[in-house]
Backbone as JSON, one array per atom type, in Angstrom:
{
  "sequence": "EVDSILIHSASCIELFPNQVLPHYFNGLGHLQKEEYREAIKSLEMAKELSYGMPELEVQVMANLGDAYYQVGNLQKSWLAYDHSLRMNPSNDYVLNNYAYFLSLEGVDMEKAEEMSKRTVDRNPKSPVYLDTYGWVLFKSAKYSEAVIYLQKAVDFDPNKSAEIMEHLGDAQFMNGQKNEALGS",
  "N": [[9.2, -1.44, 17.64], [8.56, -4.36, 17.62], [9.59, -6.98, 17.82], [11.54, -6.67, 19.77], [9.96, -5.97, 21.96], [8.65, -8.4, 22.34], [10.79, -10.12, 23.01], [11.82, -8.92, 25.38], [9.54, -8.84, 27.03], [9.0, -11.57, 27.3], [11.27, -12.38, 28.72], [10.84, -10.96, 31.09], [8.49, -12.19, 31.94], [9.46, -14.71, 32.61], [11.03, -14.06, 34.83], [9.24, -12.66, 36.49], [6.52, -13.97, 36.82], [3.98, -13.41, 37.82], [3.29, -10.83, 37.3], [1.38, -8.37, 35.72], [1.91, -6.59, 33.52], [4.13, -7.53, 31.84], [2.89, -9.78, 30.62], [0.76, -8.53, 29.33], [2.1, -6.78, 27.49], [3.46, -8.69, 26.03], [1.32, -10.02, 24.86], [0.31, -7.9, 23.29], [2.46, -7.57, 21.53], [2.45, -10.02, 20.14], [-0.06, -9.79, 18.99], [0.35, -7.63, 17.27], [2.08, -8.83, 15.48], [0.43, -10.54, 14.26], [0.1, -13.02, 15.37], [-2.06, -14.64, 16.59], [-3.05, -16.69, 18.32], [-0.97, -16.99, 20.19], [-1.05, -14.42, 21.21], [-3.54, -14.46, 22.45], [-3.09, -16.3, 24.54], [-1.25, -14.9, 26.18], [-2.7, -12.54, 26.71], [-4.95, -13.55, 27.99], [-3.8, -14.4, 30.36], [-2.94, -11.92, 31.29], [-5.42, -10.79, 31.67], [-6.37, -12.24, 33.87], [-4.56, -11.35, 35.78], [-5.01, -8.66, 35.93], [-6.95, -7.89, 37.64], [-8.56, -5.53, 39.64], [-7.37, -3.4, 38.43], [-8.82, -1.42, 36.62], [-8.52, 0.27, 34.29], [-6.48, -0.92, 32.82], [-7.57, -3.44, 32.5], [-9.7, -2.9, 30.78], [-8.31, -2.35, 28.38], [-6.99, -4.78, 27.98], [-9.15, -6.49, 27.57], [-10.23, -5.36, 25.25], [-8.2, -5.88, 23.4], [-8.21, -8.66, 23.54], [-10.72, -9.1, 22.4], [-10.19, -8.35, 19.74], [-8.21, -10.27, 19.07], [-9.51, -12.75, 19.46], [-11.49, -12.47, 17.52], [-9.96, -12.61, 15.19], [-9.14, -15.26, 15.16], [-11.45, -16.49, 14.67], [-13.22, -17.03, 16.74], [-16.0, -16.02, 17.48], [-17.91, -15.76, 19.53], [-16.38, -15.52, 21.92], [-15.0, -13.23, 21.22], [-17.06, -11.28, 21.04], [-17.93, -11.36, 23.71], [-15.64, -10.44, 25.05], [-15.41, -7.81, 24.0], [-17.87, -6.77, 24.92], [-17.46, -6.94, 27.68], [-15.32, -5.12, 27.99], [-16.62, -2.77, 27.18], [-18.59, -2.54, 29.14], [-17.07, -1.7, 31.24], [-15.94, 0.64, 30.26], [-17.86, 2.49, 28.58], [-17.45, 4.4, 26.63], [-15.3, 3.9, 25.01], [-13.83, 4.49, 22.16], [-12.21, 3.05, 20.38], [-12.86, 0.34, 20.92], [-15.64, 0.41, 20.45], [-15.63, 1.03, 17.71], [-14.15, -1.13, 16.48], [-15.65, -3.36, 17.3], [-18.17, -2.75, 16.17], [-17.46, -2.77, 13.44], [-16.59, -5.44, 13.04], [-18.94, -6.82, 13.71], [-20.51, -5.94, 11.58], [-19.15, -7.06, 9.42], [-19.73, -9.7, 9.83], [-22.41, -9.6, 9.57], [-24.26, -9.52, 11.65], [-26.36, -8.5, 14.37], [-26.88, -5.83, 13.52], [-28.18, -3.42, 14.18], [-27.11, -2.79, 16.67], [-24.43, -2.53, 15.91], [-24.63, -0.29, 14.23], [-25.5, 1.68, 16.03], [-23.34, 1.78, 17.86], [-21.22, 2.53, 16.17], [-22.11, 4.98, 15.23], [-21.94, 6.52, 17.54], [-19.16, 6.77, 17.79], [-18.56, 8.31, 15.55], [-20.02, 10.62, 16.08], [-18.51, 11.67, 18.15], [-16.06, 11.92, 16.95], [-15.95, 13.46, 14.37], [-14.31, 13.87, 12.15], [-12.72, 11.74, 11.68], [-11.28, 9.53, 9.52], [-11.2, 6.74, 9.78], [-13.27, 6.06, 11.62], [-15.45, 7.19, 10.29], [-15.41, 5.66, 7.97], [-15.98, 3.1, 9.01], [-18.58, 3.55, 10.01], [-19.91, 4.25, 7.63], [-19.58, 1.82, 6.28], [-21.02, 0.05, 7.91], [-23.57, 1.12, 7.53], [-23.79, 0.6, 4.77], [-23.75, -2.24, 4.78], [-26.16, -2.59, 5.96], [-27.87, -2.01, 3.99], [-28.41, 0.69, 3.56], [-27.81, 2.6, 1.44], [-27.64, 5.25, 0.33], [-27.14, 6.85, 2.59], [-24.79, 5.64, 3.39], [-23.04, 6.36, 1.32], [-22.72, 9.09, 1.82], [-21.31, 9.18, 4.29], [-19.07, 7.62, 3.71], [-17.93, 9.11, 1.66], [-17.2, 11.36, 3.13], [-15.26, 10.12, 4.73], [-13.31, 9.53, 2.81], [-12.71, 12.15, 2.03], [-11.54, 13.2, 4.37], [-9.35, 11.61, 4.65], [-6.0, 11.7, 4.4], [-4.31, 9.94, 3.1], [-5.79, 8.57, 1.27], [-6.92, 5.89, 1.48], [-7.0, 2.65, 0.1], [-8.87, 0.75, 0.87], [-10.95, 2.3, 2.0], [-11.66, 3.75, -0.26], [-12.56, 1.67, -1.88], [-14.78, 0.81, -0.38], [-16.38, 3.11, -0.62], [-16.81, 3.12, -3.41], [-18.27, 0.7, -3.68], [-20.59, 1.39, -2.24], [-21.51, 3.58, -3.75], [-22.04, 2.3, -6.19], [-24.11, 0.52, -5.45], [-25.95, 2.41, -4.81], [-26.77, 3.33, -7.18], [-25.05, 5.0, -8.52], [-23.25, 4.52, -10.75], [-21.25, 5.53, -12.52], [-19.77, 7.23, -10.83], [-18.89, 5.31, -9.05], [-17.15, 3.79, -10.58], [-15.13, 5.59, -10.88], [-14.1, 5.68, -8.33]],
  "CA": [[10.11, -2.55, 17.65], [7.74, -5.44, 18.16], [10.43, -8.13, 18.2], [12.18, -6.32, 21.04], [8.92, -6.09, 22.99], [8.42, -9.83, 22.59], [11.96, -10.67, 23.71], [11.91, -8.39, 26.75], [8.38, -9.27, 27.83], [9.19, -13.0, 27.62], [12.27, -12.42, 29.8], [10.17, -10.48, 32.3], [7.54, -13.22, 32.37], [10.25, -15.75, 33.29], [11.47, -13.56, 36.14], [8.11, -12.17, 37.28], [5.36, -14.56, 36.16], [2.72, -12.93, 38.39], [3.13, -9.41, 37.0], [0.46, -8.23, 34.59], [2.38, -5.84, 32.35], [4.85, -8.34, 30.85], [1.92, -10.59, 29.87], [0.02, -7.61, 28.47], [2.94, -6.35, 26.37], [3.71, -9.88, 25.21], [0.11, -10.19, 24.06], [0.27, -6.84, 22.27], [3.47, -7.88, 20.52], [1.95, -11.11, 19.29], [-1.19, -9.26, 18.22], [0.92, -6.82, 16.19], [2.71, -9.74, 14.51], [-0.66, -11.39, 13.78], [0.24, -14.34, 16.0], [-3.23, -14.44, 17.42], [-3.16, -17.69, 19.39], [0.0, -16.62, 21.21], [-1.57, -13.2, 21.83], [-4.63, -14.84, 23.34], [-2.51, -16.91, 25.75], [-0.68, -13.85, 27.04], [-3.75, -11.62, 27.13], [-5.78, -14.24, 28.99], [-3.06, -14.32, 31.63], [-3.02, -10.52, 31.71], [-6.78, -10.58, 32.18], [-6.41, -12.79, 35.23], [-3.69, -10.58, 36.67], [-5.37, -7.23, 35.92], [-8.03, -7.64, 38.59], [-8.32, -4.35, 40.47], [-6.78, -2.36, 37.58], [-9.86, -1.33, 35.58], [-8.08, 0.88, 33.03], [-5.72, -1.93, 32.1], [-8.49, -4.52, 32.14], [-10.43, -2.44, 29.6], [-7.44, -2.52, 27.23], [-6.75, -6.22, 27.8], [-10.36, -7.07, 26.97], [-10.32, -4.84, 23.88], [-7.26, -6.64, 22.58], [-8.72, -10.03, 23.45], [-11.79, -9.08, 21.41], [-9.55, -8.35, 18.42], [-7.51, -11.55, 18.83], [-10.49, -13.82, 19.29], [-12.14, -12.32, 16.21], [-9.04, -13.03, 14.14], [-9.06, -16.73, 15.1], [-12.78, -16.99, 14.34], [-14.03, -17.34, 17.91], [-16.85, -14.82, 17.56], [-18.56, -15.65, 20.84], [-15.42, -14.95, 22.88], [-14.71, -11.87, 20.79], [-18.16, -10.4, 21.46], [-17.92, -11.29, 25.17], [-14.53, -9.58, 25.45], [-15.78, -6.43, 23.7], [-18.94, -6.37, 25.84], [-16.82, -6.75, 28.99], [-14.58, -3.87, 27.91], [-17.57, -1.65, 27.11], [-19.24, -2.38, 30.45], [-16.14, -0.96, 32.09], [-15.75, 1.96, 29.66], [-18.8, 2.54, 27.45], [-17.06, 5.44, 25.67], [-14.04, 3.55, 24.37], [-14.08, 4.57, 20.72], [-11.5, 1.95, 19.72], [-13.67, -0.87, 21.05], [-16.9, 0.63, 19.73], [-15.38, 0.97, 16.28], [-13.79, -2.48, 16.05], [-16.8, -4.23, 17.55], [-19.17, -2.45, 15.14], [-16.96, -3.21, 12.14], [-16.61, -6.9, 12.98], [-20.35, -7.24, 13.64], [-21.0, -5.69, 10.22], [-18.55, -8.06, 8.53], [-20.46, -10.96, 10.06], [-23.83, -9.37, 9.26], [-25.07, -9.82, 12.84], [-26.64, -7.42, 15.33], [-26.57, -4.62, 12.77], [-28.65, -2.23, 14.89], [-26.09, -2.53, 17.69], [-23.26, -2.04, 15.19], [-24.9, 1.08, 13.77], [-25.55, 2.57, 17.2], [-21.98, 1.94, 18.39], [-20.42, 3.27, 15.21], [-22.62, 6.37, 15.2], [-21.38, 7.2, 18.72], [-17.76, 7.15, 17.53], [-18.56, 9.39, 14.56], [-20.49, 11.83, 16.74], [-17.41, 12.21, 18.95], [-14.87, 12.09, 16.09], [-16.58, 13.66, 13.06], [-13.34, 14.01, 11.06], [-11.87, 10.56, 11.66], [-11.57, 8.68, 8.35], [-11.41, 5.35, 10.21], [-14.61, 5.93, 12.2], [-16.41, 7.47, 9.22], [-15.44, 4.48, 7.1], [-16.73, 2.03, 9.69], [-20.01, 3.89, 10.03], [-20.4, 4.1, 6.26], [-19.63, 0.39, 5.95], [-22.16, -0.51, 8.65], [-24.77, 1.55, 6.79], [-23.79, -0.17, 3.53], [-24.14, -3.63, 5.08], [-27.57, -2.52, 6.35], [-28.57, -1.62, 2.77], [-28.72, 2.11, 3.61], [-26.76, 2.98, 0.51], [-27.46, 6.69, 0.16], [-26.47, 7.33, 3.8], [-23.44, 5.1, 3.36], [-22.24, 7.18, 0.4], [-22.41, 10.36, 2.49], [-20.25, 8.99, 5.3], [-17.85, 7.12, 3.07], [-17.31, 10.25, 0.96], [-16.52, 12.13, 4.18], [-14.06, 9.37, 5.1], [-12.32, 9.77, 1.74], [-12.31, 13.56, 2.08], [-10.69, 13.45, 5.54], [-8.22, 10.68, 4.65], [-4.91, 12.26, 3.58], [-3.63, 8.87, 2.35], [-6.75, 7.99, 0.32], [-6.86, 4.44, 1.69], [-7.64, 1.82, -0.94], [-10.04, 0.1, 1.46], [-12.03, 3.29, 2.09], [-12.09, 4.03, -1.64], [-13.35, 0.52, -2.32], [-16.08, 0.88, 0.3], [-17.16, 4.18, -1.26], [-17.23, 2.64, -4.73], [-19.34, -0.29, -3.49], [-21.81, 2.09, -1.83], [-21.99, 4.34, -4.9], [-22.6, 1.36, -7.16], [-25.41, 0.04, -4.96], [-26.82, 3.57, -4.76], [-27.11, 3.69, -8.54], [-24.08, 5.95, -9.01], [-22.27, 3.63, -11.39], [-20.12, 6.31, -13.06], [-18.95, 7.65, -9.71], [-18.29, 4.11, -8.49], [-16.03, 3.39, -11.42], [-14.07, 6.55, -10.63], [-13.55, 5.46, -7.0]],
  "C": [[9.46, -3.75, 18.34], [8.59, -6.64, 18.6], [11.11, -7.89, 19.55], [11.18, -6.43, 22.19], [8.7, -7.56, 23.34], [9.57, -10.45, 23.37], [11.98, -10.23, 25.17], [10.72, -8.81, 27.61], [8.49, -10.74, 28.2], [10.21, -13.16, 28.75], [11.65, -12.0, 31.12], [9.2, -11.52, 32.84], [8.27, -14.34, 33.1], [10.64, -15.32, 34.69], [10.31, -13.2, 37.06], [6.79, -12.69, 36.68], [4.01, -14.05, 36.67], [2.5, -11.44, 38.17], [2.33, -9.26, 35.7], [1.09, -7.61, 33.34], [3.22, -6.66, 31.38], [3.92, -9.21, 30.0], [1.16, -9.72, 28.88], [0.86, -7.2, 27.25], [3.3, -7.52, 25.45], [2.51, -10.14, 24.3], [-0.01, -9.16, 22.96], [1.27, -7.12, 21.15], [3.0, -8.97, 19.56], [0.77, -10.64, 18.43], [-0.67, -8.44, 17.04], [1.54, -7.7, 15.1], [1.7, -10.73, 13.91], [-0.48, -12.84, 14.21], [-0.85, -14.42, 17.07], [-3.37, -15.45, 18.55], [-2.19, -17.4, 20.53], [-0.47, -15.37, 21.95], [-2.66, -13.55, 22.83], [-4.09, -15.44, 24.64], [-2.01, -15.83, 26.7], [-1.76, -12.91, 27.55], [-4.7, -12.26, 28.13], [-5.1, -14.22, 30.35], [-3.11, -12.89, 32.17], [-4.4, -10.2, 32.27], [-6.89, -11.06, 33.62], [-5.65, -11.92, 36.22], [-4.1, -9.11, 36.78], [-6.53, -6.91, 36.86], [-7.66, -6.47, 39.5], [-7.65, -3.21, 39.72], [-7.71, -2.12, 36.39], [-9.39, -0.73, 34.25], [-7.31, -0.13, 32.18], [-6.63, -3.06, 31.64], [-9.3, -4.16, 30.89], [-9.61, -2.69, 28.34], [-7.17, -3.99, 26.94], [-7.96, -6.84, 27.1], [-10.57, -6.6, 25.54], [-9.42, -5.65, 22.96], [-7.65, -8.11, 22.47], [-9.86, -10.12, 22.43], [-11.23, -9.13, 20.0], [-8.94, -9.72, 18.11], [-8.5, -12.69, 18.62], [-11.23, -13.7, 17.95], [-11.24, -12.9, 15.11], [-8.88, -14.55, 14.06], [-10.44, -17.34, 14.87], [-13.63, -17.38, 15.53], [-14.9, -16.12, 18.22], [-17.48, -14.66, 18.93], [-17.62, -15.03, 21.87], [-15.04, -13.52, 22.5], [-15.8, -10.92, 21.28], [-18.18, -10.26, 22.98], [-16.81, -10.36, 25.67], [-14.86, -8.11, 25.18], [-16.87, -5.94, 24.66], [-18.38, -6.09, 27.23], [-16.09, -5.4, 29.02], [-15.53, -2.67, 27.93], [-18.37, -1.47, 28.39], [-18.37, -1.53, 31.37], [-15.9, 0.46, 31.59], [-16.62, 2.06, 28.41], [-18.44, 3.56, 26.38], [-15.75, 5.13, 24.97], [-14.25, 3.45, 22.86], [-13.38, 3.45, 19.95], [-12.34, 0.68, 19.75], [-14.98, -0.73, 20.29], [-16.71, 0.48, 18.23], [-15.08, -0.46, 15.82], [-14.96, -3.43, 16.2], [-17.85, -4.01, 16.45], [-18.72, -2.98, 13.78], [-17.04, -4.73, 12.02], [-18.04, -7.44, 12.96], [-20.87, -7.06, 12.21], [-20.41, -6.7, 9.23], [-19.28, -9.4, 8.64], [-21.94, -10.83, 9.73], [-24.75, -9.71, 10.43], [-25.23, -8.56, 13.69], [-26.34, -6.05, 14.72], [-27.08, -3.34, 13.45], [-27.64, -1.81, 15.95], [-24.84, -1.95, 17.03], [-23.46, -0.59, 14.77], [-24.88, 2.06, 14.93], [-24.14, 2.83, 17.74], [-21.14, 2.81, 17.45], [-20.84, 4.73, 15.14], [-22.05, 7.16, 16.37], [-19.93, 7.62, 18.46], [-17.69, 8.31, 16.55], [-19.04, 10.7, 15.19], [-19.37, 12.49, 17.55], [-16.17, 12.54, 18.11], [-15.32, 12.32, 14.65], [-15.61, 13.8, 11.88], [-12.4, 12.81, 10.97], [-12.21, 9.68, 10.47], [-11.86, 7.24, 8.74], [-12.83, 5.18, 10.73], [-15.7, 6.22, 11.17], [-16.53, 6.28, 8.28], [-16.24, 3.35, 7.75], [-18.22, 2.32, 9.67], [-20.61, 3.76, 8.63], [-20.54, 2.64, 5.87], [-20.79, -0.3, 6.66], [-23.46, -0.14, 7.94], [-24.9, 0.78, 5.48], [-24.29, -1.59, 3.77], [-25.59, -3.72, 5.54], [-28.45, -2.08, 5.19], [-29.09, -0.18, 2.82], [-27.69, 2.83, 2.74], [-26.56, 4.48, 0.38], [-26.79, 7.3, 1.38], [-25.01, 6.87, 3.81], [-22.53, 5.94, 2.47], [-21.81, 8.47, 1.08], [-21.23, 10.19, 3.44], [-18.96, 8.47, 4.7], [-17.16, 8.22, 2.26], [-16.59, 11.14, 1.96], [-15.22, 11.43, 4.59], [-12.96, 9.59, 4.09], [-11.8, 11.21, 1.83], [-11.34, 13.85, 3.23], [-9.45, 12.54, 5.58], [-7.09, 11.23, 3.78], [-4.21, 11.21, 2.71], [-4.51, 8.22, 1.29], [-6.63, 6.45, 0.32], [-7.62, 3.68, 0.61], [-8.9, 1.16, -0.39], [-11.22, 1.07, 1.56], [-12.56, 3.62, 0.7], [-12.95, 2.89, -2.18], [-14.73, 0.52, -1.68], [-16.97, 1.95, -0.34], [-17.66, 3.73, -2.63], [-18.35, 1.62, -4.63], [-20.66, 0.4, -3.14], [-22.38, 2.91, -2.99], [-22.64, 3.43, -5.93], [-24.0, 0.9, -6.72], [-26.42, 1.18, -4.86], [-27.19, 4.06, -6.15], [-26.17, 4.7, -9.16], [-22.93, 5.2, -9.67], [-21.05, 4.38, -11.92], [-19.18, 6.75, -11.95], [-18.2, 6.45, -9.1], [-17.07, 3.68, -9.29], [-14.85, 4.34, -11.24], [-13.42, 6.37, -9.27], [-12.59, 4.33, -7.07]]
}
C-alpha cells in the first residue's frame, strides 16, 4: 500500500523532521511510484540522518543508486552504489542492479561482469541474477556464455518473463542460433 506509506511518512516527517525512518520510507514510496526526484529528496535526507546506522545507510545508498540512475545522473548513481558496497560488499541487490545498469550503459564491463558473477555464485537458481549475468555477458559480446546463463534464467523462471526471453533470443541470434532465437 504505497499511497498509505507516502501519507503516513509525510505526516511523520512533519511531526518528527529529524527522524530517519519517515524520510527513508517516504523515499521508498516515491521510488515504488517511479517519482524519482521526490525519492531522491527524501533519501538524501535519510542519508544525512542515518549516520551511525550502517545497515540502514547501506539500504539508503542502494535506493539512491537506483533513483539517480532513473533520472540519468549516472555519476551520483555509481557513487551511491560504490558507497553501499564499501559498507556491505556482499549486498546482492546492489551488486545486481549496479552490474545491470553498467551493462546498459556499456561502461566498466569487467566490473559489471565480476559483480554479477558474484551474485550468481551465491544464488545459482535466481532467474533475476542469472538474467543480469547473461545480459552482461551478451553486452560484452560473449554470446555463447550468455546463452548458457540466459537459458538457465528461463529454466528457473516460473513466470517465463518476457524480458528474460527477449534477452535469451538476442543472445541466441548473436550466437548464430537463429532458429532457437525465433522460438524464444
